[in-house]
Amino acid sequence: MQKYKFLLVLMFTLLTFFQNSPAKTQVKGVFISSRFKNHAQTIKKLKEWGVNTVILSKSLLTKELANKFRKEGIKVYAELTVFQGDYLWREYPQSRPVQADGKPLNKIKWYAGICPNQNWLREKKLNEIKEITGLPVDGVFLDFIRYPCYWEVPEPRLDQTCFCPVCLKKFADYTSLSYPRHTASVRSKARWILEKHKKKWTDFKCRVIAEFLKECKVILSKKNMLLGFFGVPWREEEKGGAIKNIVGQDYGLLSLYADIISPMAYHRLCQKAPEWVGEISSTIKGITKKEIWPIVEVENIPFDEFQQVLNETKKGDGVIIFTLNKIQNTPNEKVFKEYTYQ
């Protein structure tokens, strides 16, 4: 009898504890990518919307601006573009990725991917991370932290890269493989790799991206800052495993170093239903067991559809709006303002 009484008391105590425990605060955030004039007015509006997190492009970030947000209880993260930008192609031609046919990668619309194995560039970006740690921010979000791919279309081009001299040497060093004599050209080396050693090539690409996150995490941990990144919203079984063998984003591996993952759940661009936002968030959370903050598109989205998208983000740990200037002064501003996670 005493045993049963003890169990009843224990169950009652646990039930009371969980009932009285404060609910976890869900992230309600906005990505700010362009300058805005009236800081005080904008911050006031964000507070009215219930925003508790902003991700600011590094080019906009100042100590003064970060402190203004934080004073109002809004957490601040810096967005850092890593492997993207045609200005790098112009200034550093060696940064332009090489395709399997030996030709340089072409620009697609605005997108110009960068070879992620350029040591000088990796060092430059790590130094930028160190600079950011001198500012009053809560962490850093890495953008374009992947091998080249313009993925924001239903059927993206899946080009294998990069086969530049740096990448070919690093792959050989990583695998301890030697290129056969008949592979004198870039094209022949790429064919040999993809035909004979594609798994090792995929592992190598994923490791290249993960190692950069690892280095970032070491820097940020010294300041108790968090590390997040924007992820391509593909499942492992999609597109022939392209999330790993093309993009180089192994969510399981990246979760060893990232605190937060923000899948770029742009459903309209990918011609998906609103439910897909929740599905991809759940999938990535299941793999990583990390905080999932899907970033969602809002431009030209009917308000009832936007409401559906917001409801789907409940399967993660919050939502980030892409972007501030695409939601303010639109009907969806009211939808976002009224939305809660209760």
Short mmCIF file of C-alpha atoms in Angstrom, two decimals:
data_model
loop_
_atom_site.label_atom_id
_atom_site.label_comp_id
_atom_site.label_asym_id
_atom_site.label_seq_id
_atom_site.Cartn_x
_atom_site.Cartn_y
_atom_site.Cartn_z
CA MET A 1 0.00 0.00 0.00
CA GLN A 2 2.81 2.42 0.88
CA LYS A 3 4.34 1.78 -2.55
CA TYR A 4 1.13 2.80 -4.32
CA LYS A 5 0.78 5.91 -2.18
CA PHE A 6 4.33 6.89 -3.08
CA LEU A 7 3.63 6.45 -6.80
CA LEU A 8 0.45 8.53 -6.59
CA VAL A 9 2.31 11.33 -4.81
CA LEU A 10 5.09 11.20 -7.39
CA MET A 11 2.64 11.34 -10.31
CA PHE A 12 0.77 14.25 -8.73
CA THR A 13 4.04 16.14 -8.12
CA LEU A 14 5.21 15.66 -11.70
CA LEU A 15 1.84 16.67 -13.12
CA THR A 16 1.81 19.83 -11.01
CA PHE A 17 5.38 20.64 -12.09
CA PHE A 18 4.63 20.39 -15.79
CA GLN A 19 1.35 22.30 -15.48
CA ASN A 20 3.08 25.16 -13.66
CA SER A 21 6.21 25.19 -15.82
CA PRO A 22 6.37 28.22 -18.11
CA ALA A 23 5.69 27.46 -21.76
CA LYS A 24 8.70 27.61 -24.01
CA THR A 25 8.95 30.91 -25.84
CA GLN A 26 8.56 30.34 -29.55
CA VAL A 27 10.69 32.43 -31.86
CA LYS A 28 8.79 35.05 -33.83
CA GLY A 29 11.40 36.66 -36.02
CA VAL A 30 12.15 38.76 -39.04
CA PHE A 31 15.13 38.78 -41.38
CA ILE A 32 16.22 42.35 -42.17
CA SER A 33 18.33 42.52 -45.32
CA SER A 34 18.06 46.17 -46.36
CA ARG A 35 18.49 49.51 -44.65
CA PHE A 36 15.57 51.13 -42.85
CA LYS A 37 15.52 54.81 -41.95
CA ASN A 38 13.62 55.23 -38.70
CA HIS A 39 15.07 52.74 -36.23
CA ALA A 40 12.83 53.71 -33.33
CA GLN A 41 9.64 53.51 -35.37
CA THR A 42 10.59 50.15 -36.92
CA ILE A 43 11.51 48.62 -33.57
CA LYS A 44 8.24 49.87 -32.10
CA LYS A 45 6.33 48.22 -34.94
CA LEU A 46 8.20 44.94 -34.49
CA LYS A 47 7.35 44.97 -30.78
CA GLU A 48 3.69 45.49 -31.67
CA TRP A 49 3.92 42.44 -33.93
CA GLY A 50 5.29 40.39 -31.06
CA VAL A 51 8.68 39.93 -32.70
CA ASN A 52 11.33 38.64 -30.30
CA THR A 53 14.15 37.91 -32.75
CA VAL A 54 15.76 39.66 -35.69
CA ILE A 55 18.42 38.43 -38.09
CA LEU A 56 20.34 41.38 -39.51
CA SER A 57 22.57 41.32 -42.56
CA LYS A 58 26.13 41.92 -41.44
CA SER A 59 26.34 45.02 -43.63
CA LEU A 60 23.58 46.64 -41.53
CA LEU A 61 24.86 45.65 -38.14
CA THR A 62 26.29 48.23 -35.76
CA LYS A 63 26.76 48.25 -32.02
CA GLU A 64 24.26 51.08 -31.71
CA LEU A 65 21.54 49.30 -33.72
CA ALA A 66 22.02 45.97 -31.94
CA ASN A 67 21.72 47.68 -28.57
CA LYS A 68 18.47 49.38 -29.62
CA PHE A 69 16.89 46.02 -30.40
CA ARG A 70 18.23 44.34 -27.29
CA LYS A 71 17.04 47.18 -25.08
CA GLU A 72 13.51 46.30 -26.23
CA GLY A 73 14.01 42.61 -25.46
CA ILE A 74 14.58 41.55 -29.06
CA LYS A 75 17.40 39.09 -29.69
CA VAL A 76 19.82 39.94 -32.47
CA TYR A 77 21.64 37.59 -34.84
CA ALA A 78 24.05 38.57 -37.58
CA GLU A 79 23.62 37.05 -41.05
CA LEU A 80 26.89 36.31 -42.81
CA THR A 81 27.01 35.40 -46.50
CA VAL A 82 29.71 32.78 -46.97
CA PHE A 83 30.09 31.11 -50.39
CA GLN A 84 28.27 33.44 -52.79
CA GLY A 85 28.94 36.60 -54.76
CA ASP A 86 30.04 37.39 -58.32
CA TYR A 87 32.25 40.19 -56.97
CA LEU A 88 34.53 37.41 -55.74
CA TRP A 89 34.64 35.94 -59.26
CA ARG A 90 35.85 39.31 -60.55
CA GLU A 91 38.39 39.99 -57.80
CA TYR A 92 39.52 36.40 -57.27
CA PRO A 93 38.95 34.32 -60.42
CA GLN A 94 40.16 31.20 -58.61
CA SER A 95 37.04 31.34 -56.44
CA ARG A 96 34.78 30.52 -59.41
CA PRO A 97 33.80 26.83 -59.20
CA VAL A 98 34.77 24.36 -61.90
CA GLN A 99 32.19 21.90 -63.22
CA ALA A 100 32.70 18.24 -64.12
CA ASP A 101 33.21 19.17 -67.77
CA GLY A 102 36.14 21.38 -66.81
CA LYS A 103 34.27 24.62 -67.52
CA PRO A 104 33.68 27.40 -65.00
CA LEU A 105 30.27 27.55 -63.35
CA ASN A 106 27.84 30.00 -64.95
CA LYS A 107 25.87 32.56 -63.02
CA ILE A 108 22.14 31.83 -62.73
CA LYS A 109 20.13 35.04 -62.41
CA TRP A 110 21.67 36.77 -59.36
CA TYR A 111 23.33 33.64 -57.96
CA ALA A 112 27.10 33.11 -58.24
CA GLY A 113 28.30 30.22 -56.12
CA ILE A 114 31.83 30.14 -54.73
CA CYS A 115 34.30 27.28 -54.31
CA PRO A 116 34.16 26.43 -50.59
CA ASN A 117 37.73 25.12 -50.49
CA GLN A 118 39.56 28.41 -50.95
CA ASN A 119 41.55 28.69 -47.74
CA TRP A 120 42.01 32.46 -48.02
CA LEU A 121 38.24 32.93 -48.26
CA ARG A 122 37.48 30.61 -45.38
CA GLU A 123 40.00 32.52 -43.27
CA LYS A 124 38.46 35.82 -44.33
CA LYS A 125 35.00 34.69 -43.28
CA LEU A 126 36.27 33.37 -39.96
CA ASN A 127 37.84 36.75 -39.31
CA GLU A 128 34.46 38.35 -40.02
CA ILE A 129 32.93 36.01 -37.43
CA LYS A 130 35.55 37.20 -34.94
CA GLU A 131 34.64 40.81 -35.71
CA ILE A 132 30.97 40.06 -35.12
CA THR A 133 31.75 38.64 -31.67
CA GLY A 134 32.84 42.13 -30.68
CA LEU A 135 29.26 43.34 -31.14
CA PRO A 136 26.32 42.91 -28.73
CA VAL A 137 24.62 40.07 -30.62
CA ASP A 138 23.22 36.69 -29.59
CA GLY A 139 24.79 34.74 -32.41
CA VAL A 140 25.47 34.33 -36.12
CA PHE A 141 23.51 32.78 -38.98
CA LEU A 142 25.55 31.48 -41.90
CA ASP A 143 23.99 32.02 -45.32
CA PHE A 144 25.05 30.26 -48.54
CA ILE A 145 26.99 27.77 -46.48
CA ARG A 146 27.01 25.11 -49.16
CA TYR A 147 28.42 23.95 -52.46
CA PRO A 148 26.97 25.84 -55.44
CA CYS A 149 23.33 25.29 -56.33
CA TYR A 150 20.59 27.68 -57.35
CA TRP A 151 17.90 25.62 -55.69
CA GLU A 152 14.97 28.08 -55.45
CA VAL A 153 13.06 26.54 -58.37
CA PRO A 154 11.00 23.33 -58.67
CA GLU A 155 13.60 21.61 -60.90
CA PRO A 156 17.04 23.08 -60.14
CA ARG A 157 20.20 22.35 -62.08
CA LEU A 158 22.25 19.81 -60.14
CA ASP A 159 25.79 20.56 -61.26
CA GLN A 160 28.62 18.67 -59.59
CA THR A 161 31.30 21.03 -58.32
CA CYS A 162 34.03 21.87 -57.60
CA PHE A 163 36.89 20.37 -59.61
CA CYS A 164 39.33 23.24 -59.40
CA PRO A 165 43.00 22.41 -58.62
CA VAL A 166 42.48 23.18 -54.92
CA CYS A 167 39.47 20.89 -54.62
CA LEU A 168 41.09 18.06 -56.57
CA LYS A 169 44.16 18.17 -54.33
CA LYS A 170 42.13 18.37 -51.13
CA PHE A 171 40.00 15.42 -52.20
CA ALA A 172 43.10 13.34 -52.94
CA ASP A 173 44.58 14.28 -49.55
CA TYR A 174 41.30 13.55 -47.74
CA THR A 175 40.92 10.10 -49.30
CA SER A 176 44.60 9.19 -49.79
CA LEU A 177 43.71 8.36 -53.40
CA SER A 178 46.01 8.90 -56.36
CA TYR A 179 44.66 9.97 -59.73
CA PRO A 180 45.31 7.39 -62.47
CA ARG A 181 47.67 8.35 -65.28
CA HIS A 182 44.85 8.49 -67.82
CA THR A 183 43.13 11.30 -65.87
CA ALA A 184 45.29 14.16 -67.04
CA SER A 185 42.41 16.57 -67.71
CA VAL A 186 39.93 18.00 -65.26
CA ARG A 187 37.10 16.31 -67.15
CA SER A 188 38.74 12.88 -66.87
CA LYS A 189 39.52 13.35 -63.17
CA ALA A 190 35.92 14.38 -62.49
CA ARG A 191 34.59 11.37 -64.42
CA TRP A 192 36.87 9.02 -62.48
CA ILE A 193 35.77 10.49 -59.15
CA LEU A 194 32.05 10.37 -59.93
CA GLU A 195 32.17 6.89 -61.46
CA LYS A 196 34.53 5.20 -59.02
CA HIS A 197 34.43 7.19 -55.79
CA LYS A 198 31.16 9.12 -55.63
CA LYS A 199 30.45 8.19 -52.00
CA LYS A 200 33.87 9.39 -50.91
CA TRP A 201 33.33 12.55 -52.97
CA THR A 202 30.01 13.15 -51.22
CA ASP A 203 31.53 12.51 -47.80
CA PHE A 204 34.33 14.92 -48.66
CA LYS A 205 31.93 17.68 -49.70
CA CYS A 206 29.83 17.30 -46.57
CA ARG A 207 32.94 17.35 -44.40
CA VAL A 208 34.20 20.55 -46.08
CA ILE A 209 31.00 22.37 -45.12
CA ALA A 210 30.82 20.83 -41.64
CA GLU A 211 34.43 21.75 -40.84
CA PHE A 212 33.66 25.39 -41.52
CA LEU A 213 30.75 25.27 -39.07
CA LYS A 214 33.01 23.60 -36.54
CA GLU A 215 35.54 26.42 -36.80
CA CYS A 216 32.79 29.01 -36.46
CA LYS A 217 31.40 27.26 -33.41
CA VAL A 218 34.78 27.34 -31.67
CA ILE A 219 34.95 31.12 -32.15
CA LEU A 220 31.36 31.79 -31.05
CA SER A 221 31.49 29.49 -28.04
CA LYS A 222 34.18 31.66 -26.48
CA LYS A 223 31.61 34.46 -26.33
CA ASN A 224 28.64 32.23 -25.45
CA MET A 225 27.05 33.04 -28.80
CA LEU A 226 24.86 30.68 -30.82
CA LEU A 227 25.48 29.38 -34.33
CA GLY A 228 22.70 28.98 -36.88
CA PHE A 229 22.58 28.43 -40.62
CA PHE A 230 20.11 28.59 -43.49
CA GLY A 231 19.55 25.14 -44.95
CA VAL A 232 18.36 23.94 -48.35
CA PRO A 233 14.92 22.35 -47.70
CA TRP A 234 15.47 18.94 -49.27
CA ARG A 235 15.05 15.47 -47.81
CA GLU A 236 17.88 12.98 -48.20
CA GLU A 237 15.88 10.86 -50.64
CA GLU A 238 14.98 13.80 -52.90
CA LYS A 239 16.68 14.61 -56.18
CA GLY A 240 19.03 11.67 -56.05
CA GLY A 241 20.42 12.61 -52.65
CA ALA A 242 21.39 16.10 -53.85
CA ILE A 243 21.23 17.64 -50.37
CA LYS A 244 24.49 15.81 -49.70
CA ASN A 245 26.10 14.95 -53.04
CA ILE A 246 25.41 18.33 -54.69
CA VAL A 247 24.91 20.84 -51.87
CA GLY A 248 27.13 19.22 -49.24
CA GLN A 249 24.69 19.81 -46.38
CA ASP A 250 24.50 16.72 -44.18
CA TYR A 251 22.01 17.78 -41.51
CA GLY A 252 23.06 15.06 -39.11
CA LEU A 253 26.70 16.07 -39.38
CA LEU A 254 25.99 19.81 -39.26
CA SER A 255 23.90 19.37 -36.12
CA LEU A 256 27.10 18.53 -34.25
CA TYR A 257 28.05 22.20 -34.47
CA ALA A 258 24.90 24.22 -35.18
CA ASP A 259 22.57 25.33 -32.40
CA ILE A 260 19.79 26.46 -34.72
CA ILE A 261 18.79 25.39 -38.23
CA SER A 262 16.62 27.55 -40.44
CA PRO A 263 15.35 25.60 -43.45
CA MET A 264 14.54 27.99 -46.27
CA ALA A 265 10.93 26.81 -46.58
CA TYR A 266 9.92 28.97 -49.55
CA HIS A 267 6.89 26.95 -50.58
CA ARG A 268 5.76 29.07 -53.52
CA LEU A 269 9.23 29.19 -55.09
CA CYS A 270 9.38 25.41 -54.82
CA GLN A 271 5.75 24.98 -55.94
CA LYS A 272 4.74 23.25 -52.72
CA ALA A 273 1.60 23.37 -50.58
CA PRO A 274 1.70 25.19 -47.22
CA GLU A 275 1.74 21.80 -45.45
CA TRP A 276 5.21 21.19 -46.87
CA VAL A 277 6.62 23.89 -44.56
CA GLY A 278 5.65 21.78 -41.56
CA GLU A 279 6.76 18.54 -43.17
CA ILE A 280 10.29 19.73 -43.97
CA SER A 281 10.60 21.33 -40.52
CA SER A 282 9.59 18.07 -38.85
CA THR A 283 11.94 16.05 -41.03
CA ILE A 284 14.98 18.17 -40.23
CA LYS A 285 14.11 18.36 -36.54
CA GLY A 286 13.84 14.57 -36.46
CA ILE A 287 17.32 14.23 -37.94
CA THR A 288 19.05 16.91 -35.90
CA LYS A 289 17.12 17.28 -32.60
CA LYS A 290 18.01 20.98 -32.83
CA GLU A 291 16.03 24.22 -32.73
CA ILE A 292 14.27 24.60 -36.10
CA TRP A 293 13.28 28.09 -37.21
CA PRO A 294 11.87 27.82 -40.75
CA ILE A 295 12.27 31.00 -42.75
CA VAL A 296 9.21 31.57 -44.92
CA GLU A 297 8.35 33.74 -47.88
CA VAL A 298 5.59 36.32 -47.61
CA GLU A 299 5.67 38.38 -50.81
CA ASN A 300 2.49 38.03 -52.89
CA ILE A 301 1.16 35.27 -50.64
CA PRO A 302 -2.64 35.49 -50.03
CA PHE A 303 -3.32 36.19 -46.37
CA ASP A 304 -5.25 32.93 -45.81
CA GLU A 305 -2.38 30.94 -47.32
CA PHE A 306 0.11 32.86 -45.20
CA GLN A 307 -1.95 31.95 -42.13
CA GLN A 308 -1.65 28.29 -43.13
CA VAL A 309 2.11 28.63 -43.50
CA LEU A 310 2.42 30.18 -40.04
CA ASN A 311 0.37 27.34 -38.56
CA GLU A 312 2.73 24.83 -40.17
CA THR A 313 5.75 26.44 -38.52
CA LYS A 314 4.43 25.14 -35.20
CA LYS A 315 6.08 21.87 -36.15
CA GLY A 316 9.36 23.67 -35.61
CA ASP A 317 10.37 26.06 -32.85
CA GLY A 318 9.33 29.37 -34.38
CA VAL A 319 9.35 31.28 -37.63
CA ILE A 320 11.50 33.83 -39.44
CA ILE A 321 9.91 36.09 -42.06
CA PHE A 322 11.77 36.75 -45.30
CA THR A 323 11.99 39.75 -45.17
CA LEU A 324 10.98 42.88 -43.23
CA ASN A 325 10.52 45.03 -46.33
CA LYS A 326 8.37 42.32 -47.98
CA ILE A 327 5.84 42.14 -45.15
CA GLN A 328 5.46 45.67 -43.83
CA ASN A 329 2.55 47.67 -45.22
CA THR A 330 0.93 44.56 -46.69
CA PRO A 331 -2.22 42.63 -45.62
CA ASN A 332 0.06 39.93 -44.20
CA GLU A 333 1.45 42.38 -41.67
CA LYS A 334 -1.83 42.10 -39.75
CA VAL A 335 -1.84 38.30 -40.05
CA PHE A 336 1.66 38.09 -38.60
CA LYS A 337 0.90 40.58 -35.85
CA GLU A 338 -2.13 38.59 -34.67
CA TYR A 339 -0.47 35.21 -34.94
CA THR A 340 0.51 33.40 -31.75
CA TYR A 341 1.71 29.87 -31.00
CA GLN A 342 -0.95 29.15 -28.39
#
